[in-house]
Amino acid sequence: MKNKTIYFSMYSIKNQGLLFVFLFTIAISFGQKEKFKGQPPIKIVPTTSKPVQKQWKGDYNFPDHGITFSNTFDGARLNGIIQNNDSTYTALITSENTPVNMSPWYAFKVWGNSKQTINLVLTYQESIKHRYYPKLSYDGKHWTTLDSLRYEAIDKGDETFGSRALPKSVKLQLDISPDTLWVAGQELQNSHLVNSWMDSLTQRSYITKNTIGSSTEGRPLNMIRVGKKTPKNMIMIISRQHPPEVTGYLAMKAFVETLSSDSKLAKKFRKTFTTFVVPLMNPDGVDGGFWRHNAGGIDLNRDWANFNQPETRAVKDFMEGVVAKHQGKFYFGIDFHSTWDDIYYTVDPKLKGNMPNLVTDWLEQLKEKIPGYDPNISPNDNLIPTAVSRNYFFVKHGAEALVFEVGDNTSRDFLKTKAIMGANALMKLMLENIKTIN
Ligand SMILES: [Zn+2]
């Protein structure tokens, strides 16, 4: 009924002013991108370990056409593949356990005896849809996105944004040759590559790497320290609690590189502040290609109240230990993630930590510095039980804290620019603020 009335009044409209307002509203709604409103409040769930299913590792050979698919590398999943006809194959990707959120993280290598073009259909377990746009590489390090003409969405959702917009499966057209082609849901950044990045930073005299614990499967939990050996004023940075969240990791990298740089500002910052970084919170999940959990089958970012998992416990023990040892204070804590679009989950500014208003002022500056950039900021005052890292950083340490979420498809150049600008703005603000505190 309501729609009919609007339809009728549109055509009987005599008031030009009203028509203008109507058209203007339409223009705005088409011209403006829908803003991501963020996730619903987090659920408190038990975090004692559960079983996970690891993927079978090996080569899938199709000798009739001389083609081999393989998942023999660390990161992401390929759980099965069949040949449908001369040129079409169907792959199945499954998660480490359920329930799990919609982040099916796939990757495989493929090569052939001769040059040929094939279709590859990516399918997922029940109720899971395709999320990550395919990236291609010939060395597993440098990636390009698949040409959109070679990408066909099958059974696409009817909404424009988020999980309801996703297709059930996709068909990719791939050129096969004797050169190994990598296809992946996001650039593969496994523990080997993360460790090489950390090692490259430790070439600088003021950066050291050490191990603060072991993961469930015994991988080292590595941390770097940027700045003084005897820290008083500290900041904490973590990323990759959730394995496929590569864009958050890439932003974290640029952020940390800026704090570690030779700029005048960074040098000054390091005289006052020491930064601790755990870039890979979930090395088992990342190398095992898990969609969300650690090898204990748990979402680590629900375990910051109970600390049942060794990965969260290692950071807690480190932070509480370093505060006790040096009578220092954490002023800032940031946890990098990825989701549908850029968003910041902050602590409600009415709650005051060790450097009140830091996060609000910082995000305001970041918006001003990047013309047209207006991401959602979602503050929260419901911090107990702490459950997520941000709440633990704030409640236990008084560190002004936030979750910094980068869109899955945010351009890699833009996310770097934003992280560099963000790091510079943060250093300036913290240096100004500390004067009035000490
Ligand atoms: Zn996440």
Short mmCIF file of C-alpha atoms and ligand atoms in Angstrom, two decimals:
data_model
loop_
_atom_site.label_atom_id
_atom_site.label_comp_id
_atom_site.label_asym_id
_atom_site.label_seq_id
_atom_site.Cartn_x
_atom_site.Cartn_y
_atom_site.Cartn_z
CA MET A 1 0.00 0.00 0.00
CA LYS A 2 2.67 2.45 1.04
CA ASN A 3 4.61 1.99 -2.20
CA LYS A 4 1.51 2.66 -4.25
CA THR A 5 0.92 5.94 -2.47
CA ILE A 6 4.47 7.10 -3.15
CA TYR A 7 4.14 6.13 -6.80
CA PHE A 8 0.91 8.06 -7.16
CA SER A 9 2.13 11.17 -5.37
CA MET A 10 5.27 11.25 -7.55
CA TYR A 11 3.17 11.60 -10.66
CA SER A 12 0.69 14.03 -9.25
CA ILE A 13 3.38 16.13 -7.70
CA LYS A 14 3.06 19.84 -8.34
CA ASN A 15 5.51 21.09 -5.82
CA GLN A 16 8.80 21.51 -7.71
CA GLY A 17 10.72 21.93 -4.47
CA LEU A 18 9.59 18.55 -3.22
CA LEU A 19 10.50 16.91 -6.52
CA PHE A 20 13.96 18.42 -6.26
CA VAL A 21 14.39 17.02 -2.73
CA PHE A 22 13.23 13.63 -3.97
CA LEU A 23 15.68 13.56 -6.90
CA PHE A 24 18.46 14.87 -4.70
CA THR A 25 17.85 12.04 -2.22
CA ILE A 26 18.00 9.50 -5.05
CA ALA A 27 21.23 11.04 -6.34
CA ILE A 28 22.79 10.88 -2.88
CA SER A 29 21.78 7.30 -2.31
CA PHE A 30 23.30 6.23 -5.64
CA GLY A 31 26.41 8.36 -5.33
CA GLN A 32 27.33 7.43 -1.80
CA LYS A 33 28.79 4.13 -0.78
CA GLU A 34 26.92 2.29 1.91
CA LYS A 35 28.83 2.52 5.18
CA PHE A 36 29.63 -0.73 6.95
CA LYS A 37 27.81 -0.61 10.27
CA GLY A 38 29.93 -3.26 11.95
CA GLN A 39 29.28 -6.57 13.61
CA PRO A 40 26.61 -7.19 16.25
CA PRO A 41 27.92 -7.31 19.86
CA ILE A 42 30.27 -10.22 20.39
CA LYS A 43 29.00 -13.38 22.02
CA ILE A 44 30.76 -14.76 25.06
CA VAL A 45 31.62 -18.38 24.24
CA PRO A 46 33.63 -21.10 26.02
CA THR A 47 37.26 -21.18 24.89
CA THR A 48 38.42 -24.61 26.02
CA SER A 49 39.99 -26.54 23.13
CA LYS A 50 37.95 -28.46 20.53
CA PRO A 51 39.10 -30.78 17.74
CA VAL A 52 40.07 -29.37 14.37
CA GLN A 53 40.28 -31.09 11.02
CA LYS A 54 43.58 -30.52 9.27
CA GLN A 55 43.67 -30.75 5.51
CA TRP A 56 45.16 -33.72 3.68
CA LYS A 57 48.33 -32.52 1.99
CA GLY A 58 49.50 -33.68 -1.40
CA ASP A 59 49.17 -33.51 -5.17
CA TYR A 60 45.96 -34.16 -7.09
CA ASN A 61 47.03 -35.59 -10.47
CA PHE A 62 44.92 -35.71 -13.63
CA PRO A 63 47.22 -37.67 -15.96
CA ASP A 64 44.85 -37.64 -18.99
CA HIS A 65 45.37 -33.90 -19.31
CA GLY A 66 48.75 -33.72 -17.62
CA ILE A 67 47.47 -31.39 -14.88
CA THR A 68 48.42 -31.37 -11.20
CA PHE A 69 46.84 -29.35 -8.39
CA SER A 70 48.66 -29.21 -5.07
CA ASN A 71 48.26 -27.86 -1.55
CA THR A 72 51.80 -28.67 -0.40
CA PHE A 73 52.60 -25.30 1.14
CA ASP A 74 51.68 -23.41 4.31
CA GLY A 75 48.49 -21.35 4.39
CA ALA A 76 44.89 -21.63 3.09
CA ARG A 77 43.05 -24.77 1.99
CA LEU A 78 42.28 -27.12 -0.89
CA ASN A 79 40.34 -30.13 0.41
CA GLY A 80 39.43 -31.99 -2.74
CA ILE A 81 39.22 -31.64 -6.50
CA ILE A 82 37.49 -33.57 -9.29
CA GLN A 83 37.47 -33.33 -13.07
CA ASN A 84 34.04 -32.69 -14.63
CA ASN A 85 34.99 -32.78 -18.32
CA ASP A 86 37.92 -32.05 -20.63
CA SER A 87 38.35 -28.49 -19.44
CA THR A 88 36.43 -28.09 -16.17
CA TYR A 89 37.45 -29.01 -12.61
CA THR A 90 35.61 -28.50 -9.31
CA ALA A 91 37.42 -27.84 -6.06
CA LEU A 92 36.02 -28.19 -2.54
CA ILE A 93 37.18 -25.98 0.31
CA THR A 94 36.22 -26.80 3.92
CA SER A 95 36.89 -25.27 7.33
CA GLU A 96 38.85 -26.56 10.32
CA ASN A 97 35.66 -27.00 12.37
CA THR A 98 32.18 -25.55 12.80
CA PRO A 99 30.51 -23.26 13.64
CA VAL A 100 32.75 -20.92 11.71
CA ASN A 101 32.22 -17.52 10.16
CA MET A 102 32.06 -16.82 6.43
CA SER A 103 35.75 -16.60 5.60
CA PRO A 104 36.54 -19.56 3.33
CA TRP A 105 40.25 -19.25 2.74
CA TYR A 106 41.42 -21.19 -0.30
CA ALA A 107 44.69 -21.58 -2.14
CA PHE A 108 46.32 -24.11 -4.46
CA LYS A 109 49.17 -24.50 -6.88
CA VAL A 110 48.52 -25.83 -10.39
CA TRP A 111 50.71 -26.73 -13.34
CA GLY A 112 50.47 -28.83 -16.53
CA ASN A 113 52.66 -30.65 -19.03
CA SER A 114 51.47 -28.34 -21.78
CA LYS A 115 49.77 -24.98 -22.17
CA GLN A 116 45.98 -25.14 -21.85
CA THR A 117 43.12 -23.07 -20.47
CA ILE A 118 40.84 -24.62 -17.87
CA ASN A 119 37.74 -23.68 -15.88
CA LEU A 120 37.96 -24.17 -12.15
CA VAL A 121 34.80 -24.04 -10.05
CA LEU A 122 35.36 -23.21 -6.37
CA THR A 123 32.76 -24.73 -4.03
CA TYR A 124 32.43 -24.69 -0.26
CA GLN A 125 30.82 -26.66 2.52
CA GLU A 126 27.12 -26.26 3.35
CA SER A 127 25.88 -22.65 3.79
CA ILE A 128 29.30 -21.13 3.09
CA LYS A 129 29.71 -18.75 0.16
CA HIS A 130 32.62 -17.50 -1.87
CA ARG A 131 34.23 -14.43 -0.28
CA TYR A 132 37.83 -13.71 -1.34
CA TYR A 133 38.51 -12.54 -4.90
CA PRO A 134 41.21 -14.73 -6.52
CA LYS A 135 44.81 -13.56 -6.58
CA LEU A 136 47.44 -15.12 -8.87
CA SER A 137 51.18 -15.54 -8.45
CA TYR A 138 54.07 -17.36 -10.11
CA ASP A 139 56.37 -17.31 -7.08
CA GLY A 140 54.01 -17.30 -4.08
CA LYS A 141 55.21 -13.80 -3.16
CA HIS A 142 54.11 -11.33 -5.83
CA TRP A 143 50.38 -11.32 -6.54
CA THR A 144 47.98 -9.88 -9.08
CA THR A 145 44.19 -10.11 -9.11
CA LEU A 146 42.47 -12.36 -11.64
CA ASP A 147 41.11 -10.52 -14.71
CA SER A 148 37.40 -9.92 -14.04
CA LEU A 149 36.52 -11.30 -17.48
CA ARG A 150 37.85 -14.63 -16.24
CA TYR A 151 35.67 -14.64 -13.15
CA GLU A 152 32.06 -15.75 -13.09
CA ALA A 153 29.92 -15.59 -9.93
CA ILE A 154 27.40 -18.41 -9.64
CA ASP A 155 24.18 -18.00 -7.62
CA LYS A 156 24.96 -14.51 -6.42
CA GLY A 157 23.18 -13.15 -3.33
CA ASP A 158 20.58 -10.43 -3.89
CA GLU A 159 22.05 -7.78 -1.59
CA THR A 160 24.81 -5.35 -2.43
CA PHE A 161 26.99 -5.68 0.62
CA GLY A 162 28.33 -8.20 3.15
CA SER A 163 27.75 -11.95 3.24
CA ARG A 164 24.30 -11.78 1.61
CA ALA A 165 25.84 -10.33 -1.53
CA LEU A 166 28.19 -13.28 -1.99
CA PRO A 167 27.88 -15.97 -4.68
CA LYS A 168 27.57 -19.64 -3.73
CA SER A 169 30.47 -20.58 -5.95
CA VAL A 170 32.62 -19.07 -8.68
CA LYS A 171 34.10 -20.24 -11.96
CA LEU A 172 37.63 -19.12 -12.77
CA GLN A 173 39.33 -19.35 -16.14
CA LEU A 174 43.00 -20.19 -15.68
CA ASP A 175 45.91 -20.51 -18.10
CA ILE A 176 47.90 -23.61 -17.20
CA SER A 177 51.52 -24.17 -18.22
CA PRO A 178 54.58 -25.98 -16.89
CA ASP A 179 55.24 -22.90 -14.72
CA THR A 180 53.59 -23.31 -11.33
CA LEU A 181 50.63 -20.97 -10.94
CA TRP A 182 49.43 -20.07 -7.43
CA VAL A 183 45.79 -19.18 -6.92
CA ALA A 184 44.72 -17.87 -3.52
CA GLY A 185 41.87 -16.14 -1.71
CA GLN A 186 44.26 -13.49 -0.38
CA GLU A 187 48.00 -13.07 -0.78
CA LEU A 188 49.66 -15.91 1.14
CA GLN A 189 51.46 -14.49 4.15
CA ASN A 190 52.43 -17.61 6.10
CA SER A 191 54.69 -17.91 9.15
CA HIS A 192 57.79 -18.27 6.98
CA LEU A 193 57.16 -14.94 5.24
CA VAL A 194 56.14 -13.19 8.46
CA ASN A 195 59.34 -14.37 10.14
CA SER A 196 61.49 -13.18 7.24
CA TRP A 197 59.86 -9.77 7.55
CA MET A 198 60.61 -9.69 11.28
CA ASP A 199 64.20 -10.76 10.65
CA SER A 200 64.65 -8.02 8.07
CA LEU A 201 63.60 -5.44 10.68
CA THR A 202 66.07 -6.74 13.23
CA GLN A 203 68.91 -5.49 11.01
CA ARG A 204 68.26 -2.21 12.83
CA SER A 205 70.09 -1.90 16.14
CA TYR A 206 66.99 -0.74 18.03
CA ILE A 207 64.85 -3.70 16.98
CA THR A 208 65.09 -7.16 18.53
CA LYS A 209 63.09 -10.30 17.99
CA ASN A 210 62.34 -12.82 20.68
CA THR A 211 59.97 -15.67 21.41
CA ILE A 212 57.31 -15.16 24.07
CA GLY A 213 55.79 -18.65 23.96
CA SER A 214 54.68 -21.51 21.74
CA SER A 215 51.48 -22.12 19.84
CA THR A 216 49.31 -25.21 20.40
CA GLU A 217 51.32 -27.11 17.77
CA GLY A 218 54.63 -25.79 19.08
CA ARG A 219 55.34 -23.01 16.59
CA PRO A 220 57.20 -20.08 18.16
CA LEU A 221 55.17 -16.99 19.05
CA ASN A 222 57.55 -14.29 17.97
CA MET A 223 57.59 -10.69 19.05
CA ILE A 224 59.67 -7.71 18.05
CA ARG A 225 60.59 -4.84 20.28
CA VAL A 226 61.11 -1.46 18.64
CA GLY A 227 62.93 0.94 20.94
CA LYS A 228 64.44 0.88 24.41
CA LYS A 229 65.55 -2.23 26.25
CA THR A 230 64.19 -0.84 29.50
CA PRO A 231 60.75 0.30 28.51
CA LYS A 232 58.68 2.71 30.60
CA ASN A 233 56.09 4.00 28.12
CA MET A 234 54.82 1.20 25.91
CA ILE A 235 52.52 0.36 23.06
CA MET A 236 51.26 -3.08 22.03
CA ILE A 237 50.47 -4.16 18.47
CA ILE A 238 49.05 -7.53 17.41
CA SER A 239 47.64 -9.03 14.22
CA ARG A 240 46.47 -12.24 12.55
CA GLN A 241 44.41 -13.76 15.34
CA HIS A 242 42.22 -14.70 12.37
CA PRO A 243 44.24 -16.41 9.65
CA PRO A 244 42.73 -15.11 6.38
CA GLU A 245 42.76 -11.48 7.51
CA VAL A 246 45.70 -10.55 5.34
CA THR A 247 44.75 -6.92 4.64
CA GLY A 248 44.88 -6.17 8.37
CA TYR A 249 48.31 -7.77 8.47
CA LEU A 250 49.53 -5.67 5.52
CA ALA A 251 48.33 -2.49 7.24
CA MET A 252 50.07 -3.56 10.46
CA LYS A 253 53.32 -4.07 8.51
CA ALA A 254 53.28 -0.56 7.05
CA PHE A 255 52.33 0.83 10.48
CA VAL A 256 55.24 -0.91 12.24
CA GLU A 257 57.70 0.01 9.46
CA THR A 258 56.76 3.66 9.97
CA LEU A 259 57.38 3.46 13.73
CA SER A 260 60.70 1.77 12.92
CA SER A 261 61.80 4.23 10.24
CA ASP A 262 64.65 6.75 10.14
CA SER A 263 62.32 9.76 10.15
CA LYS A 264 62.98 12.48 12.72
CA LEU A 265 59.58 11.81 14.25
CA ALA A 266 60.11 8.06 14.59
CA LYS A 267 63.54 8.60 16.17
CA LYS A 268 62.03 11.01 18.67
CA PHE A 269 59.14 8.66 19.35
CA ARG A 270 61.50 5.77 20.10
CA LYS A 271 63.30 7.86 22.74
CA THR A 272 60.05 8.02 24.71
CA PHE A 273 58.03 4.99 23.65
CA THR A 274 58.83 1.31 23.18
CA THR A 275 56.65 -0.69 20.81
CA PHE A 276 56.01 -4.42 21.09
CA VAL A 277 54.61 -6.27 18.09
CA VAL A 278 53.23 -9.80 17.77
CA PRO A 279 52.49 -9.87 14.02
CA LEU A 280 51.34 -13.48 13.91
CA MET A 281 49.11 -14.36 16.87
CA ASN A 282 47.90 -17.60 15.30
CA PRO A 283 50.76 -19.28 13.41
CA ASP A 284 49.09 -22.75 13.47
CA GLY A 285 45.89 -21.36 11.99
CA VAL A 286 47.77 -19.40 9.35
CA ASP A 287 50.00 -22.28 8.24
CA GLY A 288 47.15 -24.82 8.50
CA GLY A 289 44.92 -22.62 6.36
CA PHE A 290 42.23 -22.32 9.02
CA TRP A 291 39.41 -19.90 8.35
CA ARG A 292 39.09 -18.52 11.87
CA HIS A 293 40.45 -20.59 14.74
CA ASN A 294 43.72 -21.74 16.28
CA ALA A 295 44.81 -25.39 16.49
CA GLY A 296 42.78 -25.63 19.71
CA GLY A 297 39.73 -24.98 17.52
CA ILE A 298 39.04 -21.64 19.25
CA ASP A 299 38.55 -18.08 18.06
CA LEU A 300 41.50 -16.51 19.87
CA ASN A 301 39.74 -13.18 19.98
CA ARG A 302 37.21 -14.59 22.45
CA ASP A 303 39.85 -15.88 24.86
CA TRP A 304 41.17 -12.63 26.42
CA ALA A 305 39.22 -13.18 29.64
CA ASN A 306 39.85 -16.88 30.30
CA PHE A 307 43.21 -17.35 28.55
CA ASN A 308 42.66 -21.03 27.85
CA GLN A 309 44.82 -20.92 24.71
CA PRO A 310 48.63 -20.67 24.75
CA GLU A 311 48.69 -17.89 22.14
CA THR A 312 46.60 -15.41 24.16
CA ARG A 313 48.25 -16.51 27.41
CA ALA A 314 51.72 -15.75 26.04
CA VAL A 315 50.79 -12.13 25.28
CA LYS A 316 49.07 -11.70 28.64
CA ASP A 317 52.10 -13.10 30.49
CA PHE A 318 54.44 -10.92 28.47
CA MET A 319 52.47 -7.71 29.02
CA GLU A 320 51.92 -8.26 32.72
CA GLY A 321 55.54 -9.35 33.13
CA VAL A 322 57.05 -6.32 31.39
CA VAL A 323 54.84 -3.92 33.37
CA ALA A 324 55.91 -5.54 36.66
CA LYS A 325 59.59 -5.68 35.71
CA HIS A 326 60.03 -2.08 34.58
CA GLN A 327 57.11 -0.39 36.41
CA GLY A 328 56.07 0.76 32.93
CA LYS A 329 52.70 1.50 31.43
CA PHE A 330 50.96 0.61 28.20
CA TYR A 331 49.46 3.76 26.66
CA PHE A 332 48.12 2.28 23.44
CA GLY A 333 47.07 -1.11 22.10
CA ILE A 334 45.95 -1.95 18.59
CA ASP A 335 44.76 -5.20 17.04
CA PHE A 336 44.68 -5.40 13.22
CA HIS A 337 41.91 -7.38 11.46
CA SER A 338 40.07 -7.53 8.13
CA THR A 339 36.40 -7.48 7.34
CA TRP A 340 33.92 -6.28 4.67
CA ASP A 341 35.05 -2.68 4.84
CA ASP A 342 37.29 -0.36 6.89
CA ILE A 343 35.92 0.11 10.41
CA TYR A 344 37.34 0.97 13.84
CA TYR A 345 36.01 -0.70 16.97
CA THR A 346 36.97 1.64 19.77
CA VAL A 347 36.44 1.97 23.51
CA ASP A 348 33.72 4.49 24.38
CA PRO A 349 35.57 7.82 24.84
CA LYS A 350 33.76 8.49 28.11
CA LEU A 351 35.91 5.73 29.60
CA LYS A 352 39.37 7.09 30.40
CA GLY A 353 42.56 5.08 30.21
CA ASN A 354 46.20 6.11 30.58
CA MET A 355 46.01 8.71 27.77
CA PRO A 356 42.39 9.89 27.56
CA ASN A 357 40.92 10.80 24.15
CA LEU A 358 43.97 9.49 22.28
CA VAL A 359 42.01 7.18 19.97
CA THR A 360 39.20 9.68 19.29
CA ASP A 361 41.68 12.45 18.46
CA TRP A 362 43.77 10.12 16.35
CA LEU A 363 40.90 8.84 14.20
CA GLU A 364 39.63 12.40 13.78
CA GLN A 365 43.05 13.43 12.44
CA LEU A 366 43.20 10.42 10.15
CA LYS A 367 39.85 11.40 8.62
CA GLU A 368 41.00 14.98 8.11
CA LYS A 369 44.25 13.93 6.47
CA ILE A 370 42.60 11.68 3.88
CA PRO A 371 40.06 13.69 1.85
CA GLY A 372 36.75 11.88 1.39
CA TYR A 373 37.68 9.12 3.81
CA ASP A 374 34.92 8.58 6.35
CA PRO A 375 35.00 5.06 7.79
CA ASN A 376 32.67 3.94 10.51
CA ILE A 377 33.82 4.22 14.11
CA SER A 378 32.00 1.88 16.46
CA PRO A 379 32.61 2.63 20.16
CA ASN A 380 31.81 0.15 22.90
CA ASP A 381 31.45 0.51 26.66
CA ASN A 382 30.60 -3.10 27.38
CA LEU A 383 34.10 -4.33 28.13
CA ILE A 384 33.63 -7.07 30.71
CA PRO A 385 34.27 -9.97 30.47
CA THR A 386 37.28 -8.78 28.51
CA ALA A 387 37.02 -11.65 25.93
CA VAL A 388 38.58 -9.62 23.08
CA SER A 389 42.09 -8.17 22.97
CA ARG A 390 40.93 -4.53 22.88
CA ASN A 391 39.03 -4.94 26.15
CA TYR A 392 41.95 -6.71 27.81
CA PHE A 393 44.39 -3.97 26.73
CA PHE A 394 42.08 -1.29 28.12
CA VAL A 395 40.65 -2.91 31.25
CA LYS A 396 43.82 -4.60 32.51
CA HIS A 397 46.43 -2.08 31.35
CA GLY A 398 44.60 1.20 30.81
CA ALA A 399 45.97 1.23 27.26
CA GLU A 400 43.83 3.30 24.91
CA ALA A 401 42.82 0.53 22.54
CA LEU A 402 41.03 -0.30 19.34
CA VAL A 403 40.44 -2.92 16.69
CA PHE A 404 41.65 -1.61 13.35
CA GLU A 405 39.70 -3.41 10.62
CA VAL A 406 40.75 -3.15 6.99
CA GLY A 407 38.37 -4.11 4.16
CA ASP A 408 39.11 -7.40 2.34
CA ASN A 409 39.26 -5.48 -0.92
CA THR A 410 40.75 -2.20 0.27
CA SER A 411 43.41 -1.31 -2.29
CA ARG A 412 46.81 -2.45 -1.09
CA ASP A 413 48.29 0.97 -1.87
CA PHE A 414 45.57 2.79 0.04
CA LEU A 415 45.83 0.57 3.10
CA LYS A 416 49.56 1.26 3.20
CA THR A 417 49.10 5.01 2.81
CA LYS A 418 46.52 5.00 5.56
CA ALA A 419 48.74 2.96 7.88
CA ILE A 420 51.74 5.25 7.28
CA MET A 421 49.68 8.41 7.84
CA GLY A 422 48.09 6.76 10.86
CA ALA A 423 51.44 5.84 12.42
CA ASN A 424 52.82 9.35 11.90
CA ALA A 425 49.73 11.02 13.35
CA LEU A 426 49.77 8.66 16.34
CA MET A 427 53.44 9.29 17.12
CA LYS A 428 52.89 13.08 17.08
CA LEU A 429 49.82 12.87 19.29
CA MET A 430 51.41 10.52 21.80
CA LEU A 431 54.52 12.70 22.07
CA GLU A 432 52.34 15.75 22.72
CA ASN A 433 50.11 13.96 25.21
CA ILE A 434 52.89 12.37 27.26
CA LYS A 435 54.23 15.85 28.16
CA THR A 436 51.07 16.63 30.07
CA ILE A 437 51.01 13.22 31.76
CA ASN A 438 54.56 12.92 33.07
ZN ZN B 1 39.28 -10.67 12.70
#
